[in-house]
Short mmCIF file of C-alpha atoms and ligand atoms in Angstrom, two decimals:
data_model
loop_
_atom_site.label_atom_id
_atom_site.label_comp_id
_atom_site.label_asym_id
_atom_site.label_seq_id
_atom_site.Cartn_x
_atom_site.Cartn_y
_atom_site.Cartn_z
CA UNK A 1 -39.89 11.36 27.32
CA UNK A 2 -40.26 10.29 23.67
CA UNK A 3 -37.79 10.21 21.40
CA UNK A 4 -37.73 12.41 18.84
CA UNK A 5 -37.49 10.13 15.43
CA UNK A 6 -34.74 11.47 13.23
CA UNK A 7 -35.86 12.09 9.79
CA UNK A 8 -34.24 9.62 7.18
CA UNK A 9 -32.72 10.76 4.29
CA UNK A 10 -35.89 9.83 2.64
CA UNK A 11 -37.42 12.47 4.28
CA UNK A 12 -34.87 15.10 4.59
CA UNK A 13 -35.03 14.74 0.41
CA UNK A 14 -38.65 14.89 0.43
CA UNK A 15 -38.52 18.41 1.80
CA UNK A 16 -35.65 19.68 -0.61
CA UNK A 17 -36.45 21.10 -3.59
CA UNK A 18 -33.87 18.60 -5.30
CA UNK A 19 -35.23 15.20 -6.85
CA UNK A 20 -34.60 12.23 -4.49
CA UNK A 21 -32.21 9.20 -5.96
CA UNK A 22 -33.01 6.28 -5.95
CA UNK A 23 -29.68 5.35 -3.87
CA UNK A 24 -30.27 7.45 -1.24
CA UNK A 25 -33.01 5.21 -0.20
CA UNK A 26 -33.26 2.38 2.15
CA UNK A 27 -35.72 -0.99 1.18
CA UNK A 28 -38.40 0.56 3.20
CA UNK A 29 -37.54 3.78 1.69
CA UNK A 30 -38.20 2.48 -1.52
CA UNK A 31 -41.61 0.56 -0.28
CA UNK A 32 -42.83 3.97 0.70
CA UNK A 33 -42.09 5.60 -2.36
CA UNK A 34 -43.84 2.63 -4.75
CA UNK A 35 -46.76 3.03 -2.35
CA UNK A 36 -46.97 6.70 -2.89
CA UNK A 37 -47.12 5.95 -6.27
CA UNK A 38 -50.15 3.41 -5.58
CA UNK A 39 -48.28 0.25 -6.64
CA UNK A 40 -47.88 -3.08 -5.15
CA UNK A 41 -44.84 -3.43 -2.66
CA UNK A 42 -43.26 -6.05 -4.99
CA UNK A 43 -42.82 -3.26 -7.56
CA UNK A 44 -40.29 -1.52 -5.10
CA UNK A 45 -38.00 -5.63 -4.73
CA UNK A 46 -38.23 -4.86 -8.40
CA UNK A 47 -36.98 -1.64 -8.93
CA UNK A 48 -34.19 -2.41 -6.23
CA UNK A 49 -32.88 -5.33 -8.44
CA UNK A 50 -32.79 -2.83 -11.28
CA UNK A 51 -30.53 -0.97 -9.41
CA UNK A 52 -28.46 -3.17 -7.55
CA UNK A 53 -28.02 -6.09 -9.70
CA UNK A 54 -28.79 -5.19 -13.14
CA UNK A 55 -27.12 -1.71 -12.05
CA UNK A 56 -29.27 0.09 -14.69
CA UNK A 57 -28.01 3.67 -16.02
CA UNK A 58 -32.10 4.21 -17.34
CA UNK A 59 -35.25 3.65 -16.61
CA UNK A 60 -35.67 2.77 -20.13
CA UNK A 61 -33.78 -0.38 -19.04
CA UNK A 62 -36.46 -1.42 -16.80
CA UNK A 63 -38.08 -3.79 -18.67
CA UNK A 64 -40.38 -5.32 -16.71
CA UNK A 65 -42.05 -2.24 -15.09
CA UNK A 66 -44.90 -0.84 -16.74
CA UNK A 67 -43.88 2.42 -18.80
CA UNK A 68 -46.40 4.75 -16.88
CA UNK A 69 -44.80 3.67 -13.56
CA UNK A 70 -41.53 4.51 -15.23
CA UNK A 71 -42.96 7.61 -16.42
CA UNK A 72 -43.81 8.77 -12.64
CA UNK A 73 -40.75 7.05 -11.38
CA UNK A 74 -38.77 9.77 -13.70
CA UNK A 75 -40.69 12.75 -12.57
CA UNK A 76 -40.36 11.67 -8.82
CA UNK A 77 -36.44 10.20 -8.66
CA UNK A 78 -33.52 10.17 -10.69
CA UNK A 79 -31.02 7.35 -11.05
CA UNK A 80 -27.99 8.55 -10.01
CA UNK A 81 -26.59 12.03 -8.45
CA UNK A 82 -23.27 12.01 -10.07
CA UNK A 83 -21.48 12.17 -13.30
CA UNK A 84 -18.22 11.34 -14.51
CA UNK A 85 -16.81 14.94 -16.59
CA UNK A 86 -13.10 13.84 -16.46
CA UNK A 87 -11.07 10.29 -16.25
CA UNK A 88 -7.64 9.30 -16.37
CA UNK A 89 -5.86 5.83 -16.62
CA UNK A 90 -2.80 4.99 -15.11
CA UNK A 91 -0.20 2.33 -16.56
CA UNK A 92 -1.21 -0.14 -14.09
CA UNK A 93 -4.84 0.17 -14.82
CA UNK A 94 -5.85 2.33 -12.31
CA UNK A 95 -8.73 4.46 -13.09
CA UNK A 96 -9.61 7.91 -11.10
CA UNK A 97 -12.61 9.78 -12.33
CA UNK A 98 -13.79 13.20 -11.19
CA UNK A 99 -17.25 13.24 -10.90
CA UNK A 100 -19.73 16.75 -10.51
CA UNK A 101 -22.61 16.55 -8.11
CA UNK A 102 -25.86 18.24 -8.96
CA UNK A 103 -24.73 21.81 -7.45
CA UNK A 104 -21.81 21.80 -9.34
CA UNK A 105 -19.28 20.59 -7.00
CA UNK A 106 -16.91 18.02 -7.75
CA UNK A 107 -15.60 14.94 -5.82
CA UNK A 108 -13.00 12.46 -6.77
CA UNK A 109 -12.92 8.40 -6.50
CA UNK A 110 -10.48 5.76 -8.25
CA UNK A 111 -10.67 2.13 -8.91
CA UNK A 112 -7.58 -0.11 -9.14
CA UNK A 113 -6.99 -3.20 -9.82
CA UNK A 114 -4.56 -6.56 -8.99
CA UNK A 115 -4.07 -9.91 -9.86
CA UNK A 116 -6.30 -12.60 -8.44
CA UNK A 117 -4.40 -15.79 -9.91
CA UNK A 118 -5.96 -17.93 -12.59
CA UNK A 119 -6.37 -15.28 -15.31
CA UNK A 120 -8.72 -13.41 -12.58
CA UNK A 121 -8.78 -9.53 -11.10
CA UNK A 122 -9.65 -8.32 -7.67
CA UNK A 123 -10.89 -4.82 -8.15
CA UNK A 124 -11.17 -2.07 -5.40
CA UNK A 125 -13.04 0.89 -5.08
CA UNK A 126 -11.75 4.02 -3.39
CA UNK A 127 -14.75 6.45 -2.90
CA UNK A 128 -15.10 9.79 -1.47
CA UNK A 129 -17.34 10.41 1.45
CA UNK A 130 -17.47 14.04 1.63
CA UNK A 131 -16.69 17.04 -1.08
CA UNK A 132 -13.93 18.71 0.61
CA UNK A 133 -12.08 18.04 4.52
CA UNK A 134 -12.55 20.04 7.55
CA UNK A 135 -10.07 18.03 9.21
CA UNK A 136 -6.97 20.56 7.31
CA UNK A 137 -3.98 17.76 7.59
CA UNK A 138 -1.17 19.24 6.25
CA UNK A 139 0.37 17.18 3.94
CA UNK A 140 -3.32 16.32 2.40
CA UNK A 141 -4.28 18.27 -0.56
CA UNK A 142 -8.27 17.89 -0.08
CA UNK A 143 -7.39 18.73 3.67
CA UNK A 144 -5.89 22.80 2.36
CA UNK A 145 -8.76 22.74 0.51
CA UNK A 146 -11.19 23.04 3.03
CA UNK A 147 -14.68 21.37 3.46
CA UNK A 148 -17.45 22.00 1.48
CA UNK A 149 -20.15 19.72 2.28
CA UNK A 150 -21.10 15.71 3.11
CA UNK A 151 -22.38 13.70 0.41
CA UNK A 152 -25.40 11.95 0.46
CA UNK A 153 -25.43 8.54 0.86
CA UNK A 154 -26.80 8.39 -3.36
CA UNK A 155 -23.43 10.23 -4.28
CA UNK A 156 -21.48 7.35 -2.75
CA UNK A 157 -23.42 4.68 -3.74
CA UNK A 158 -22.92 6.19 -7.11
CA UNK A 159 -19.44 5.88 -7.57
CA UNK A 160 -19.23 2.39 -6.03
CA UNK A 161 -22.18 1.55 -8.59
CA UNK A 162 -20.03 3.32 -11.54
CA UNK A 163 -17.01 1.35 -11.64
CA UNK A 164 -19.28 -1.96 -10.71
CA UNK A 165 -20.75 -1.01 -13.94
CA UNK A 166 -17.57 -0.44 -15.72
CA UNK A 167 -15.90 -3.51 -14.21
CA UNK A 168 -18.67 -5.81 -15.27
CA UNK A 169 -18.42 -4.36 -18.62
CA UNK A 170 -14.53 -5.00 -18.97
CA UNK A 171 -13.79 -7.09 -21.86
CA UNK A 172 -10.93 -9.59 -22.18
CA UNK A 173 -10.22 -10.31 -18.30
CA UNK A 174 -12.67 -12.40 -16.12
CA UNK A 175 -13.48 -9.89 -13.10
CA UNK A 176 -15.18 -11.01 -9.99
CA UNK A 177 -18.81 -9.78 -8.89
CA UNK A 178 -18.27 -6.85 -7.02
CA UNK A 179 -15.54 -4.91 -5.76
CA UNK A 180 -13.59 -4.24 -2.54
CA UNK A 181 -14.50 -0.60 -1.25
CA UNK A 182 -12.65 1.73 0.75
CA UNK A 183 -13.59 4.39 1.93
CA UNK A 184 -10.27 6.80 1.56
CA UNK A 185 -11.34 9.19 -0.92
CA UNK A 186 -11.87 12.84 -0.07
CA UNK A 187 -13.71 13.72 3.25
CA UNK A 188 -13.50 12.31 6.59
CA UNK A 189 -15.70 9.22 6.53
CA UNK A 190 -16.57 9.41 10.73
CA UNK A 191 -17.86 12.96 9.97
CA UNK A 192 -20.34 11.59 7.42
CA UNK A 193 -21.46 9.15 10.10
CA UNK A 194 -25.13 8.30 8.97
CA UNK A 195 -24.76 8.30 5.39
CA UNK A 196 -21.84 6.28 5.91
CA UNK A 197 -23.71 3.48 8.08
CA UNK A 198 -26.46 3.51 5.19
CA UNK A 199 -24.46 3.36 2.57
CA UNK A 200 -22.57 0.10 4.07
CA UNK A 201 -25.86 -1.70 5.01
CA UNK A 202 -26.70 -1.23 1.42
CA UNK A 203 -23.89 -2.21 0.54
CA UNK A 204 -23.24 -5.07 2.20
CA UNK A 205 -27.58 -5.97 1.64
CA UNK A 206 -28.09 -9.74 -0.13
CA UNK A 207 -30.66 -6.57 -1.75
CA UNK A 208 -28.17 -4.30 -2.47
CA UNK A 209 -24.76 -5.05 -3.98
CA UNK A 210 -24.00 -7.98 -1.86
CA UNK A 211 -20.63 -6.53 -0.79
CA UNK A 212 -19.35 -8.62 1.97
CA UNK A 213 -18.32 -6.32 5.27
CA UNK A 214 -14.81 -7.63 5.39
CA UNK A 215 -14.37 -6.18 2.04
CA UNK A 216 -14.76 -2.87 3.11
CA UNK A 217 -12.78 -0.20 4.93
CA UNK A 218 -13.11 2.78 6.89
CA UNK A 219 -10.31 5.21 7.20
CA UNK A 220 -10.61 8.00 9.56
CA UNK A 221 -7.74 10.60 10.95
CA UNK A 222 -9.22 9.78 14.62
CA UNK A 223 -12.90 10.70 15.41
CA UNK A 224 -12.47 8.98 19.09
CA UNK A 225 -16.06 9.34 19.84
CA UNK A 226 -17.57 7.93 16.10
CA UNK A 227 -14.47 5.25 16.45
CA UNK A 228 -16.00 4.06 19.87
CA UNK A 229 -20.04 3.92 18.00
CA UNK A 230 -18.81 1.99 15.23
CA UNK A 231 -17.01 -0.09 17.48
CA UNK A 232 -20.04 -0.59 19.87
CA UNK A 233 -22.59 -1.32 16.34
CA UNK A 234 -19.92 -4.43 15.69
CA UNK A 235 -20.11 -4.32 11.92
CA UNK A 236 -17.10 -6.70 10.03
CA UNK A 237 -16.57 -3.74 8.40
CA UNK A 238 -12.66 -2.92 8.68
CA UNK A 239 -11.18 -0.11 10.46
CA UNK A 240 -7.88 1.61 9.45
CA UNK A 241 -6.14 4.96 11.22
CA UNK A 242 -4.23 7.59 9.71
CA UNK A 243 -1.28 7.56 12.33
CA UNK A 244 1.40 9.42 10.67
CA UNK A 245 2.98 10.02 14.17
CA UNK A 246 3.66 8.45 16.69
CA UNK A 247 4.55 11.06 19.20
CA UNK A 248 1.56 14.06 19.71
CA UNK A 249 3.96 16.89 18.72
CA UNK A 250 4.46 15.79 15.63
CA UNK A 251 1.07 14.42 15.26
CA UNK A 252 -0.72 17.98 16.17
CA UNK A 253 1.47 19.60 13.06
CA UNK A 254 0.24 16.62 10.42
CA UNK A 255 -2.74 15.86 11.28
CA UNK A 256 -4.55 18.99 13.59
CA UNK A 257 -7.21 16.97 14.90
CA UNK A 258 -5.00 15.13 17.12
CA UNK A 259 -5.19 18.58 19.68
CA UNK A 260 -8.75 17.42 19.65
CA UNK A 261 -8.39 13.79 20.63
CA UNK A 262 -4.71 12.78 20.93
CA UNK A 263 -2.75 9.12 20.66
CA UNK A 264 -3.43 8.43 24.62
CA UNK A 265 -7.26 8.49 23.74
CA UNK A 266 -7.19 7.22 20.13
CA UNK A 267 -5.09 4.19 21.27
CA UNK A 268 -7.64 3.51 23.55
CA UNK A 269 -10.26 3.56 21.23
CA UNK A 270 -8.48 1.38 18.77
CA UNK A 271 -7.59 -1.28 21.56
CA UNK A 272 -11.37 -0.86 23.08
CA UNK A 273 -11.87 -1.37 18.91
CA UNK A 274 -10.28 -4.58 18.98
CA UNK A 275 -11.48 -6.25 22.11
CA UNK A 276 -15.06 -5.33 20.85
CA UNK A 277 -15.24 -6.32 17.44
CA UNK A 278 -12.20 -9.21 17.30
CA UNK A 279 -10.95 -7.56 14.67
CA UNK A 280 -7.17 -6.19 13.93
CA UNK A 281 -6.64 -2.70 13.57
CA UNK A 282 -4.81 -1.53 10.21
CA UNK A 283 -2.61 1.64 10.51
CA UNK A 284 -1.86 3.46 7.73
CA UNK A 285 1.59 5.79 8.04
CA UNK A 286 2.48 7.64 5.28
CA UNK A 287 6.37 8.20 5.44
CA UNK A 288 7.56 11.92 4.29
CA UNK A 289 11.23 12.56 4.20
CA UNK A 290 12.95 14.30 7.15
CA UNK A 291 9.77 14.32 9.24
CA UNK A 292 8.53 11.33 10.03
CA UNK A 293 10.87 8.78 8.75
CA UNK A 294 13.41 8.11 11.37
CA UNK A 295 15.01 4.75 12.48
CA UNK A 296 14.06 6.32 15.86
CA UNK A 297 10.59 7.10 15.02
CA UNK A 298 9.94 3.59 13.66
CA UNK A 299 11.20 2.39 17.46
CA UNK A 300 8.68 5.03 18.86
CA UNK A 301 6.05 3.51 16.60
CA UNK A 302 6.63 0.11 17.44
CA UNK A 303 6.41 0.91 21.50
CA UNK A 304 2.67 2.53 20.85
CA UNK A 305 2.04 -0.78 19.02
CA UNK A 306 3.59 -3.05 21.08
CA UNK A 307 1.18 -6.15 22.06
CA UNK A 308 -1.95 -4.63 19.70
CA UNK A 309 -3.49 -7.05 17.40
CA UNK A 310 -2.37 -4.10 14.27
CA UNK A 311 -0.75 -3.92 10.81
CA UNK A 312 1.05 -0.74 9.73
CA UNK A 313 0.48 0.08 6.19
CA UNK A 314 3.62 2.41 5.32
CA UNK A 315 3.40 4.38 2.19
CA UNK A 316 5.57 6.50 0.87
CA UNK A 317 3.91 10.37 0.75
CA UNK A 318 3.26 10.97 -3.05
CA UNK A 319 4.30 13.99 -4.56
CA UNK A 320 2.03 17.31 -4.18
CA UNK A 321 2.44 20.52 -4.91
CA UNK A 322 3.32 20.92 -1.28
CA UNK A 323 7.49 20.75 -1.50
CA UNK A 324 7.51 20.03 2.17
CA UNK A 325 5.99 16.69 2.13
CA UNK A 326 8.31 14.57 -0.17
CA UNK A 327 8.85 10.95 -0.21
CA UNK A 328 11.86 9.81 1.55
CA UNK A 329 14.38 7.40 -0.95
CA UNK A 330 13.79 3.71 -0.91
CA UNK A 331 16.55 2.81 1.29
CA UNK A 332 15.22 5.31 4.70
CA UNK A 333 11.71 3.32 3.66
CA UNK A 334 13.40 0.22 3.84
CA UNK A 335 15.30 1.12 7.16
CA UNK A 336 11.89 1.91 8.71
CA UNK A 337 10.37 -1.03 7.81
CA UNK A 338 12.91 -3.21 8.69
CA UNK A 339 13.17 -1.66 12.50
CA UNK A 340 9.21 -2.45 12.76
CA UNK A 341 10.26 -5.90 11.63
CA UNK A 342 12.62 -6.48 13.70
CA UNK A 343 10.05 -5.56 16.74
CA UNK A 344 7.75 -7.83 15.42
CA UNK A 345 5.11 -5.43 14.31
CA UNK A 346 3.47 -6.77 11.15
CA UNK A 347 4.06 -4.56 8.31
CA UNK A 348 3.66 -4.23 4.57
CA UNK A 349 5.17 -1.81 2.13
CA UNK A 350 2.54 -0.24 -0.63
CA UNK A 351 3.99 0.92 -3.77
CA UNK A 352 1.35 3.53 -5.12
CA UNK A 353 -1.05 2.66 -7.64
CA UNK A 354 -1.80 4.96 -10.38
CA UNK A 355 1.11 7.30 -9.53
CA UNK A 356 1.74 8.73 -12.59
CA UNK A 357 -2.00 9.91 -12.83
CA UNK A 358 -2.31 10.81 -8.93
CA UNK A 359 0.89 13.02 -8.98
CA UNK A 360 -0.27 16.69 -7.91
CA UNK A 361 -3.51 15.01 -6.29
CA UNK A 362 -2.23 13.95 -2.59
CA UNK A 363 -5.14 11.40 -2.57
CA UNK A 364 -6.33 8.25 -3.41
CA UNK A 365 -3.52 6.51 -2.58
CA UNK A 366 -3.54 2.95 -2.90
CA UNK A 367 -3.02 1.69 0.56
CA UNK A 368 -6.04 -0.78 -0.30
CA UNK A 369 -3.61 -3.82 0.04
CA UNK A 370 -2.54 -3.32 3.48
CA UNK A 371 -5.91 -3.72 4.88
CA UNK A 372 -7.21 -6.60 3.43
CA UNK A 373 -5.52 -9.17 5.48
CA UNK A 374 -6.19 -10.00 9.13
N1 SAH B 401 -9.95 11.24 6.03
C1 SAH B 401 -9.67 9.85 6.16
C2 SAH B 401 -10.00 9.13 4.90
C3 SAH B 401 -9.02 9.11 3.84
S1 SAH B 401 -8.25 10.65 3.49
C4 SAH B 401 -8.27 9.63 6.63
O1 SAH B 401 -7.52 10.59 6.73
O2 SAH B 401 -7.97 8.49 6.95
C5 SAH B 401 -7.42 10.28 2.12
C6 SAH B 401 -6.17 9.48 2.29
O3 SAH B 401 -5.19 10.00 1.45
C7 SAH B 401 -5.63 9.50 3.73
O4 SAH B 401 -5.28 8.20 4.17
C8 SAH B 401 -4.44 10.34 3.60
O5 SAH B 401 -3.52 9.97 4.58
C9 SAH B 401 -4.00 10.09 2.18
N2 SAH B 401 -3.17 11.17 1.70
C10 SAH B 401 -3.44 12.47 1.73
N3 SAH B 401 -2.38 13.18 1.27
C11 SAH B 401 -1.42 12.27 0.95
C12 SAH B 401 -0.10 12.36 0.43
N4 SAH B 401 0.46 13.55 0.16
N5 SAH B 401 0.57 11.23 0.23
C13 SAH B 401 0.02 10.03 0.50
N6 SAH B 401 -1.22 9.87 0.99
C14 SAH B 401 -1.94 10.98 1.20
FE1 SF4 B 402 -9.25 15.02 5.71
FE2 SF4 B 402 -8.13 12.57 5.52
FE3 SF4 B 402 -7.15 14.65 4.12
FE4 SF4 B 402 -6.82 14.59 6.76
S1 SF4 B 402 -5.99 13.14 5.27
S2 SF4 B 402 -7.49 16.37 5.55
S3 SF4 B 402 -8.72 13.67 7.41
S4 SF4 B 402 -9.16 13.75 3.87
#
């Protein structure tokens, strides 16, 4: 039997109506489409280092192309899928833009920003991976919103090629290259599985933006069986899991895929996770007061842990609209942490970045900082 090849994006966009973007395609994309176009194949190494290192908004900016290629590069391709119609900047510097996409929807993503030493910043960039959530978690405001539709790989390339931009341009602070990514915007990542593995290989390309694997992470509520591919395709990309719970009961109510594929087999797959790849495991538990945020349910955390090579990044919830999902007060957060201390489960405390410009949102979080070590 042959196997039936599945079409690439390339394709897929080929037979829409919509005009491709230039980040939704691969290298050999891109060879293919320069050939259409009856050029030599260096003309496509060009027009990739347009776009990935000189990260150019137009192809006005493409100096070294010859304007009638341009000119059929324009009819054939835009630049970019998304654009920024709303931004806000938070006293710490974080900066959370809502972008449209081309059918009008709209999809959020935030970059923040921390102290490197030496004068320097260390920036990271949280994208979105799908508009909307089918996953419904309670306490998530993109989850009661329901889904509406994956992105393409382009519209989350985009926003990771936005705030590059906007970094680069920063004036008065010395910024490095490229950013950290996570992916911990709106959408399930797992659920976007192919766009996702493009747009880290692109990423992470010497060709593309040169992003380094262990600078990125993938956060997913607990897709056992994409958990167990990723695992199996041994990127260095990082892995972190929305835990919440630690018993099923509770876990079922927060986060309603867990009926699907509960702790017993998501444990499994993180620990499978770990033996594969090397790699430690960050979970991320988001404490809300009077549900989750027992001295008790710290113990019952740290016996699902026990012996893993993990890290629990607690947050406190931030403030919704949703009154049932408040954050506890600093001293039950402290409590918690300190019983996951004192049973030697690693463990860092995030304050929120950007709060006063996420409150009412229930996303993009930072809980960047928790998952950069190990
Ligand atoms: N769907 C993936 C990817 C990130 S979802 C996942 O669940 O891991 C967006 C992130 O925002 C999740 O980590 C989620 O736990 C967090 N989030 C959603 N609502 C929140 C709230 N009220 N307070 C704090 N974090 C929240
Ligand atoms: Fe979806 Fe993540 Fe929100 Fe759950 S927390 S609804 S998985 S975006």
């Amino acid at each position: 039997m042959t196997a039936i090849e599945k079409p690439s994006c390339y394709n897929l966009l080929c037979m829409s109506k919509e005009l491709i973007c230039l980040t939704d395609l691969t290298s050999d994309d891109l060879v293919a489409l320069i050939a259409e176009l009856g050029q030599p194949s260096y003309r496509a190494k060009q027009l990739q280092h347009w776009i990935y290192k000189e990260l150019a908004a137009s192809y006005g900016q493409m100096g070294n192309m010859p304007k009638t290629l341009r000119e059929k590069l324009a009819r054939k391709a835009r630049i970019s899928r998304i654009k920024p119609v709303h931004e806000s900047m938070a006293k710490d510097g974080t900066v959370k833009t809502l972008f449209s996409l081309l059918d009008g929807r709209t999809i959020e993503a935030s970059m923040m920003q921390h102290p490197a030493g030496k004068g320097k910043w260390r920036h990271t960039v949280c994208v979105s991976t799908q508009a909307g959530c089918a996953l419904g978690c309670s306490f998530c405001a993109t989850g009661q919103q329901g889904f509406e539709r994956n992105l393409w790989p382009g519209e989350i390339i985009d926003q990771v090629i936005y705030f590059t931009r906007r970094m680069r341009h920063g004036v008065g602070v010395e910024v490095d290259a490229v950013p950290n990514v996570v992916f911990m915007g709106m959408g399930e990542p797992l659920a976007n599985y192919d766009a996702l593995m493009q747009v880290i290989d692109i990423l992470n390309s010497p060709d593309g933006l040169n992003i380094g694997a262990r600078s990125m992470t993938v956060s997913t509520a607990g897709l056992v069986p994409q958990i167990e591919r990723f695992s199996q395709e041994k990127r260095q990309v990082r892995l972190a899991i929305s835990l919440h719970a630690a018993a099923d009961a509770l876990r079922n109510k927060l986060v309603p895929l867990n009926k699907r594929y509960p702790l017993e087999a998501l444990m499994k797959s993180c620990r499978a996770h770990i033996e594969t790849t090397g790699r430690r495991i960050t979970f991320e538990y988001i404490l809300f007061e009077n549900i989750n945020d027992s001295v008790q349910q710290a113990v019952e955390l740290a016996a699902l842990l026990k012996g893993m090579n993990c890290h629990v990044n607690l947050i406190a919830a931030n403030s919704t609209d949703n009154k049932n999902f408040k954050p506890p007060v600093h001293n039950i957060v402290l409590a918690f942490q300190h019983e996951l201390e004192r049973r030697h489960i690693p463990c860092t405390l995030r304050v929120s970045k950007g709060a006063d410009i996420n409150a009412g949102c229930g996303q993009l979080r930072s809980r960047f900082l928790g998952t950069e070590r190990g």
